[in-house]
PDB file of C-alpha atoms and ligand atoms in Angstrom:
ATOM      1  CA  MET A   1     -20.438   0.944   4.790  1.00  0.00           C
ATOM      2  CA  GLU A   2     -20.329  -2.258   7.682  1.00  0.00           C
ATOM      3  CA  ASN A   3     -17.635  -4.661   7.001  1.00  0.00           C
ATOM      4  CA  CYS A   4     -16.120  -2.246   3.356  1.00  0.00           C
ATOM      5  CA  ILE A   5     -12.560  -3.180   3.194  1.00  0.00           C
ATOM      6  CA  PHE A   6     -12.533  -0.131   1.715  1.00  0.00           C
ATOM      7  CA  CYS A   7     -13.983   2.362   4.168  1.00  0.00           C
ATOM      8  CA  LYS A   8     -12.266   0.512   6.446  1.00  0.00           C
ATOM      9  CA  ILE A   9      -8.478   1.296   4.690  1.00  0.00           C
ATOM     10  CA  ALA A  10      -9.865   4.766   4.054  1.00  0.00           C
ATOM     11  CA  SER A  11     -10.752   5.707   7.473  1.00  0.00           C
ATOM     12  CA  GLY A  12      -7.350   4.088   8.764  1.00  0.00           C
ATOM     13  CA  GLU A  13      -9.222   1.469  10.450  1.00  0.00           C
ATOM     14  CA  ILE A  14      -6.726  -0.357   8.843  1.00  0.00           C
ATOM     15  CA  PRO A  15      -3.680   0.798   7.056  1.00  0.00           C
ATOM     16  CA  SER A  16      -2.189   0.896   3.925  1.00  0.00           C
ATOM     17  CA  ALA A  17       0.235   2.307   1.633  1.00  0.00           C
ATOM     18  CA  ALA A  18      -0.915   5.460   1.820  1.00  0.00           C
ATOM     19  CA  LEU A  19       0.734   8.323  -0.425  1.00  0.00           C
ATOM     20  CA  TYR A  20      -1.347  10.729  -0.534  1.00  0.00           C
ATOM     21  CA  GLU A  21      -4.415  11.661   2.509  1.00  0.00           C
ATOM     22  CA  ASP A  22      -6.784  14.736   2.154  1.00  0.00           C
ATOM     23  CA  ASP A  23     -10.618  15.284   3.969  1.00  0.00           C
ATOM     24  CA  ASP A  24     -12.081  13.408   1.706  1.00  0.00           C
ATOM     25  CA  PHE A  25      -9.864  10.868  -0.107  1.00  0.00           C
ATOM     26  CA  LYS A  26      -7.357   8.435   0.513  1.00  0.00           C
ATOM     27  CA  VAL A  27      -4.502   7.846  -2.371  1.00  0.00           C
ATOM     28  CA  ILE A  28      -3.310   4.306  -1.735  1.00  0.00           C
ATOM     29  CA  LEU A  29      -1.006   1.889  -3.199  1.00  0.00           C
ATOM     30  CA  ASP A  30      -2.806  -1.232  -4.933  1.00  0.00           C
ATOM     31  CA  MET A  31      -2.027  -4.897  -2.572  1.00  0.00           C
ATOM     32  CA  GLY A  32      -1.739  -6.339  -5.954  1.00  0.00           C
ATOM     33  CA  PRO A  33      -0.878  -4.307  -8.331  1.00  0.00           C
ATOM     34  CA  ALA A  34      -1.320  -4.242 -12.721  1.00  0.00           C
ATOM     35  CA  ALA A  35       2.810  -2.253 -12.217  1.00  0.00           C
ATOM     36  CA  LYS A  36       5.319  -0.646  -9.901  1.00  0.00           C
ATOM     37  CA  GLY A  37       2.986   2.121  -8.118  1.00  0.00           C
ATOM     38  CA  HIS A  38      -0.622   0.901  -9.169  1.00  0.00           C
ATOM     39  CA  SER A  39      -2.687   3.058  -7.147  1.00  0.00           C
ATOM     40  CA  LEU A  40      -6.376   3.434  -6.070  1.00  0.00           C
ATOM     41  CA  ILE A  41      -8.524   6.437  -5.699  1.00  0.00           C
ATOM     42  CA  LEU A  42     -10.373   6.026  -2.036  1.00  0.00           C
ATOM     43  CA  PRO A  43     -13.048   8.086  -1.064  1.00  0.00           C
ATOM     44  CA  LYS A  44     -13.529   8.962   2.580  1.00  0.00           C
ATOM     45  CA  GLN A  45     -17.306   8.198   2.187  1.00  0.00           C
ATOM     46  CA  HIS A  46     -18.864   5.364   0.832  1.00  0.00           C
ATOM     47  CA  ALA A  47     -20.380   5.041  -2.644  1.00  0.00           C
ATOM     48  CA  ALA A  48     -20.645   1.720  -4.178  1.00  0.00           C
ATOM     49  CA  ASN A  49     -19.899   2.852  -7.829  1.00  0.00           C
ATOM     50  CA  ILE A  50     -19.474   5.779 -10.357  1.00  0.00           C
ATOM     51  CA  TYR A  51     -23.630   6.244 -10.450  1.00  0.00           C
ATOM     52  CA  GLU A  52     -23.734   6.596  -6.477  1.00  0.00           C
ATOM     53  CA  MET A  53     -21.048   9.182  -6.128  1.00  0.00           C
ATOM     54  CA  PRO A  54     -22.064  12.955  -5.590  1.00  0.00           C
ATOM     55  CA  ASP A  55     -21.302  15.096  -8.668  1.00  0.00           C
ATOM     56  CA  GLU A  56     -19.244  17.085  -6.497  1.00  0.00           C
ATOM     57  CA  LEU A  57     -16.863  14.153  -4.557  1.00  0.00           C
ATOM     58  CA  LEU A  58     -16.881  12.658  -8.806  1.00  0.00           C
ATOM     59  CA  LYS A  59     -15.117  16.068  -9.594  1.00  0.00           C
ATOM     60  CA  LYS A  60     -12.707  16.338  -6.957  1.00  0.00           C
ATOM     61  CA  ALA A  61     -12.301  12.619  -7.622  1.00  0.00           C
ATOM     62  CA  ILE A  62     -11.463  13.200 -11.048  1.00  0.00           C
ATOM     63  CA  LEU A  63      -9.101  15.795 -10.967  1.00  0.00           C
ATOM     64  CA  LEU A  64      -7.304  13.640  -7.959  1.00  0.00           C
ATOM     65  CA  ALA A  65      -6.643  11.239 -10.603  1.00  0.00           C
ATOM     66  CA  LYS A  66      -4.307  13.118 -13.043  1.00  0.00           C
ATOM     67  CA  ASN A  67      -2.861  14.862 -10.237  1.00  0.00           C
ATOM     68  CA  THR A  68      -1.624  12.056  -9.186  1.00  0.00           C
ATOM     69  CA  ALA A  69      -0.748  10.473 -12.867  1.00  0.00           C
ATOM     70  CA  SER A  70       1.049  13.829 -12.906  1.00  0.00           C
ATOM     71  CA  ALA A  71       2.751  13.019 -10.272  1.00  0.00           C
ATOM     72  CA  PHE A  72       3.572   9.145 -11.404  1.00  0.00           C
ATOM     73  CA  SER A  73       5.079  10.927 -14.571  1.00  0.00           C
ATOM     74  CA  SER A  74       7.558  13.291 -12.771  1.00  0.00           C
ATOM     75  CA  SER A  75       8.679  10.906 -10.246  1.00  0.00           C
ATOM     76  CA  LEU A  76       8.090   6.641 -11.646  1.00  0.00           C
ATOM     77  CA  ASN A  77      10.405   7.499 -14.882  1.00  0.00           C
ATOM     78  CA  CYS A  78       6.853   5.642 -16.501  1.00  0.00           C
ATOM     79  CA  ASP A  79       6.389   6.121 -20.029  1.00  0.00           C
ATOM     80  CA  GLY A  80       2.618   6.255 -19.917  1.00  0.00           C
ATOM     81  CA  VAL A  81      -0.132   6.349 -16.653  1.00  0.00           C
ATOM     82  CA  ASN A  82      -3.561   4.293 -17.294  1.00  0.00           C
ATOM     83  CA  VAL A  83      -6.727   6.265 -16.102  1.00  0.00           C
ATOM     84  CA  VAL A  84      -9.435   2.901 -15.005  1.00  0.00           C
ATOM     85  CA  GLN A  85     -12.551   2.761 -13.013  1.00  0.00           C
ATOM     86  CA  ASN A  86     -14.834  -0.470 -12.604  1.00  0.00           C
ATOM     87  CA  ASN A  87     -18.292  -1.061 -12.531  1.00  0.00           C
ATOM     88  CA  GLY A  88     -20.147  -3.913 -11.670  1.00  0.00           C
ATOM     89  CA  GLU A  89     -19.284  -7.132 -11.828  1.00  0.00           C
ATOM     90  CA  ALA A  90     -19.437  -7.473 -16.208  1.00  0.00           C
ATOM     91  CA  ALA A  91     -16.604  -5.015 -15.910  1.00  0.00           C
ATOM     92  CA  GLY A  92     -13.933  -6.158 -13.717  1.00  0.00           C
ATOM     93  CA  GLN A  93     -15.614  -4.079 -10.217  1.00  0.00           C
ATOM     94  CA  THR A  94     -14.306  -6.973  -7.118  1.00  0.00           C
ATOM     95  CA  VAL A  95     -14.774  -3.840  -4.491  1.00  0.00           C
ATOM     96  CA  HIS A  96     -17.869  -2.575  -4.591  1.00  0.00           C
ATOM     97  CA  HIS A  97     -16.771   1.042  -3.010  1.00  0.00           C
ATOM     98  CA  PHE A  98     -15.646   3.251  -5.312  1.00  0.00           C
ATOM     99  CA  HIS A  99     -12.117   4.032  -6.251  1.00  0.00           C
ATOM    100  CA  ILE A 100     -10.281   5.170  -9.598  1.00  0.00           C
ATOM    101  CA  HIS A 101      -7.120   3.404 -10.578  1.00  0.00           C
ATOM    102  CA  VAL A 102      -4.534   4.825 -11.709  1.00  0.00           C
ATOM    103  CA  ILE A 103      -1.455   2.125 -12.693  1.00  0.00           C
ATOM    104  CA  PRO A 104       1.390   3.571 -14.174  1.00  0.00           C
ATOM    105  CA  ARG A 105       3.120   2.173 -17.458  1.00  0.00           C
ATOM    106  CA  TYR A 106       6.181   1.133 -18.632  1.00  0.00           C
ATOM    107  CA  ALA A 107       7.372   0.429 -21.766  1.00  0.00           C
ATOM    108  CA  GLY A 108       6.979  -3.810 -22.686  1.00  0.00           C
ATOM    109  CA  ASP A 109       5.508  -4.354 -19.065  1.00  0.00           C
ATOM    110  CA  ASP A 110       3.260  -6.913 -18.647  1.00  0.00           C
ATOM    111  CA  SER A 111       0.074  -5.573 -17.110  1.00  0.00           C
ATOM    112  CA  GLY A 112      -2.502  -7.442 -19.548  1.00  0.00           C
ATOM    113  CA  LEU A 113      -4.369  -3.705 -19.700  1.00  0.00           C
ATOM    114  CA  GLY A 114      -6.064  -3.304 -22.978  1.00  0.00           C
ATOM    115  CA  TRP A 115      -8.719  -5.113 -24.667  1.00  0.00           C
ATOM    116  CA  LYS A 116      -9.588  -7.482 -27.792  1.00  0.00           C
ATOM    117  CA  PRO A 117     -10.856  -4.718 -29.852  1.00  0.00           C
ATOM    118  CA  HIS A 118     -14.490  -6.193 -32.167  1.00  0.00           C
ATOM    119  CA  GLU A 119     -15.675  -4.921 -35.390  1.00  0.00           C
ATOM    120  CA  LEU A 120     -18.732  -2.139 -34.630  1.00  0.00           C
ATOM    121  CA  THR A 121     -21.858  -3.805 -36.730  1.00  0.00           C
ATOM    122  CA  GLU A 122     -23.974  -1.607 -38.668  1.00  0.00           C
ATOM    123  CA  GLU A 123     -26.134  -3.010 -36.409  1.00  0.00           C
ATOM    124  CA  ASP A 124     -24.578  -1.878 -33.129  1.00  0.00           C
ATOM    125  CA  ARG A 125     -23.741   1.053 -34.964  1.00  0.00           C
ATOM    126  CA  LYS A 126     -27.219   2.186 -35.136  1.00  0.00           C
ATOM    127  CA  ALA A 127     -29.124   0.432 -32.390  1.00  0.00           C
ATOM    128  CA  VAL A 128     -26.294   2.253 -29.267  1.00  0.00           C
ATOM    129  CA  LEU A 129     -26.644   5.210 -31.007  1.00  0.00           C
ATOM    130  CA  GLN A 130     -30.615   4.855 -31.438  1.00  0.00           C
ATOM    131  CA  ALA A 131     -30.888   3.887 -27.688  1.00  0.00           C
ATOM    132  CA  VAL A 132     -28.039   6.428 -25.917  1.00  0.00           C
ATOM    133  CA  SER A 133     -28.313   9.419 -28.264  1.00  0.00           C
ATOM    134  CA  GLY A 134     -30.063  12.275 -25.692  1.00  0.00           C
ATOM    135  CA  ARG A 135     -29.384  10.834 -22.898  1.00  0.00           C
ATOM    136  CA  ILE A 136     -26.180  11.796 -22.126  1.00  0.00           C
ATOM    137  CA  LEU A 137     -26.941  14.569 -19.789  1.00  0.00           C
ATOM    138  CA  PRO A 138     -24.030  17.988 -20.120  1.00  0.00           C
TER     139      PRO A 138
HETATM  140  P1  5GP B 201     -11.659  -3.393  -8.836  1.00  0.00           P
HETATM  141  O1  5GP B 201     -11.395  -5.235  -9.604  1.00  0.00           O
HETATM  142  O2  5GP B 201     -12.908  -4.045  -8.239  1.00  0.00           O
HETATM  143  O3  5GP B 201     -11.547  -2.114  -9.920  1.00  0.00           O
HETATM  144  O4  5GP B 201     -10.473  -3.499  -8.109  1.00  0.00           O
HETATM  145  C1  5GP B 201     -10.087  -3.581  -7.087  1.00  0.00           C
HETATM  146  C2  5GP B 201      -8.923  -3.411  -6.849  1.00  0.00           C
HETATM  147  O5  5GP B 201      -8.793  -2.772  -5.113  1.00  0.00           O
HETATM  148  C3  5GP B 201      -8.017  -4.394  -7.198  1.00  0.00           C
HETATM  149  O6  5GP B 201      -6.902  -3.799  -7.825  1.00  0.00           O
HETATM  150  C4  5GP B 201      -7.516  -5.177  -6.028  1.00  0.00           C
HETATM  151  O7  5GP B 201      -6.006  -5.860  -5.714  1.00  0.00           O
HETATM  152  C5  5GP B 201      -7.009  -4.230  -5.118  1.00  0.00           C
HETATM  153  N1  5GP B 201      -7.340  -4.456  -3.098  1.00  0.00           N
HETATM  154  C6  5GP B 201      -8.705  -5.748  -3.316  1.00  0.00           C
HETATM  155  N2  5GP B 201      -8.436  -5.429  -1.995  1.00  0.00           N
HETATM  156  C7  5GP B 201      -7.351  -4.565  -1.872  1.00  0.00           C
HETATM  157  C8  5GP B 201      -6.683  -4.492   0.300  1.00  0.00           C
HETATM  158  O8  5GP B 201      -6.968  -4.665   1.439  1.00  0.00           O
HETATM  159  N3  5GP B 201      -5.532  -3.291  -0.064  1.00  0.00           N
HETATM  160  C9  5GP B 201      -5.038  -2.488  -0.705  1.00  0.00           C
HETATM  161  N4  5GP B 201      -4.358  -1.908  -1.031  1.00  0.00           N
HETATM  162  N5  5GP B 201      -5.575  -3.494  -2.290  1.00  0.00           N
HETATM  163  C10 5GP B 201      -6.897  -3.872  -2.607  1.00  0.00           C
HETATM  164 ZN1   ZN B 202     -16.908   1.774   1.701  1.00  0.00          ZN
END
């Protein structure tokens, strides 16, 4: 994809701080980390979001996220790890090349990750169950 910053980073056209690389992925340090070690798993093949990711590549991506989280857990002295993946601007996606954030967390850090919990209303509970039930493929 022309003009895609993550395609250029994944291919090596733009240099990055890479922690890992194989034929399909590069794992790089995020340039605006939420916490020390915040990294991004980038597929070398362009997909804008999770919906466009080929299933087999997506399976490899989530396994790589697990292995990256395990490496952080054993090497960075962190107290937890968030695995985050955003799709669409409303969900916070700013770079439209699929990526998984792997974010080491430290007790008391000020990463700002999280959400404000709302009440699950009876109306929403019914509406969502009715709209989605039977539509999630195994
Ligand atoms: P999103 O909001 O799309 O889920 O996450 C995009 C992430 O990419 C952000 O955390 C941002 O800091 C990071 N980012 C954007 N441009 C670059 C870049 O050129 N290099 C690196 N290393 N990270 C980037
Ligand atoms: Zn791309």
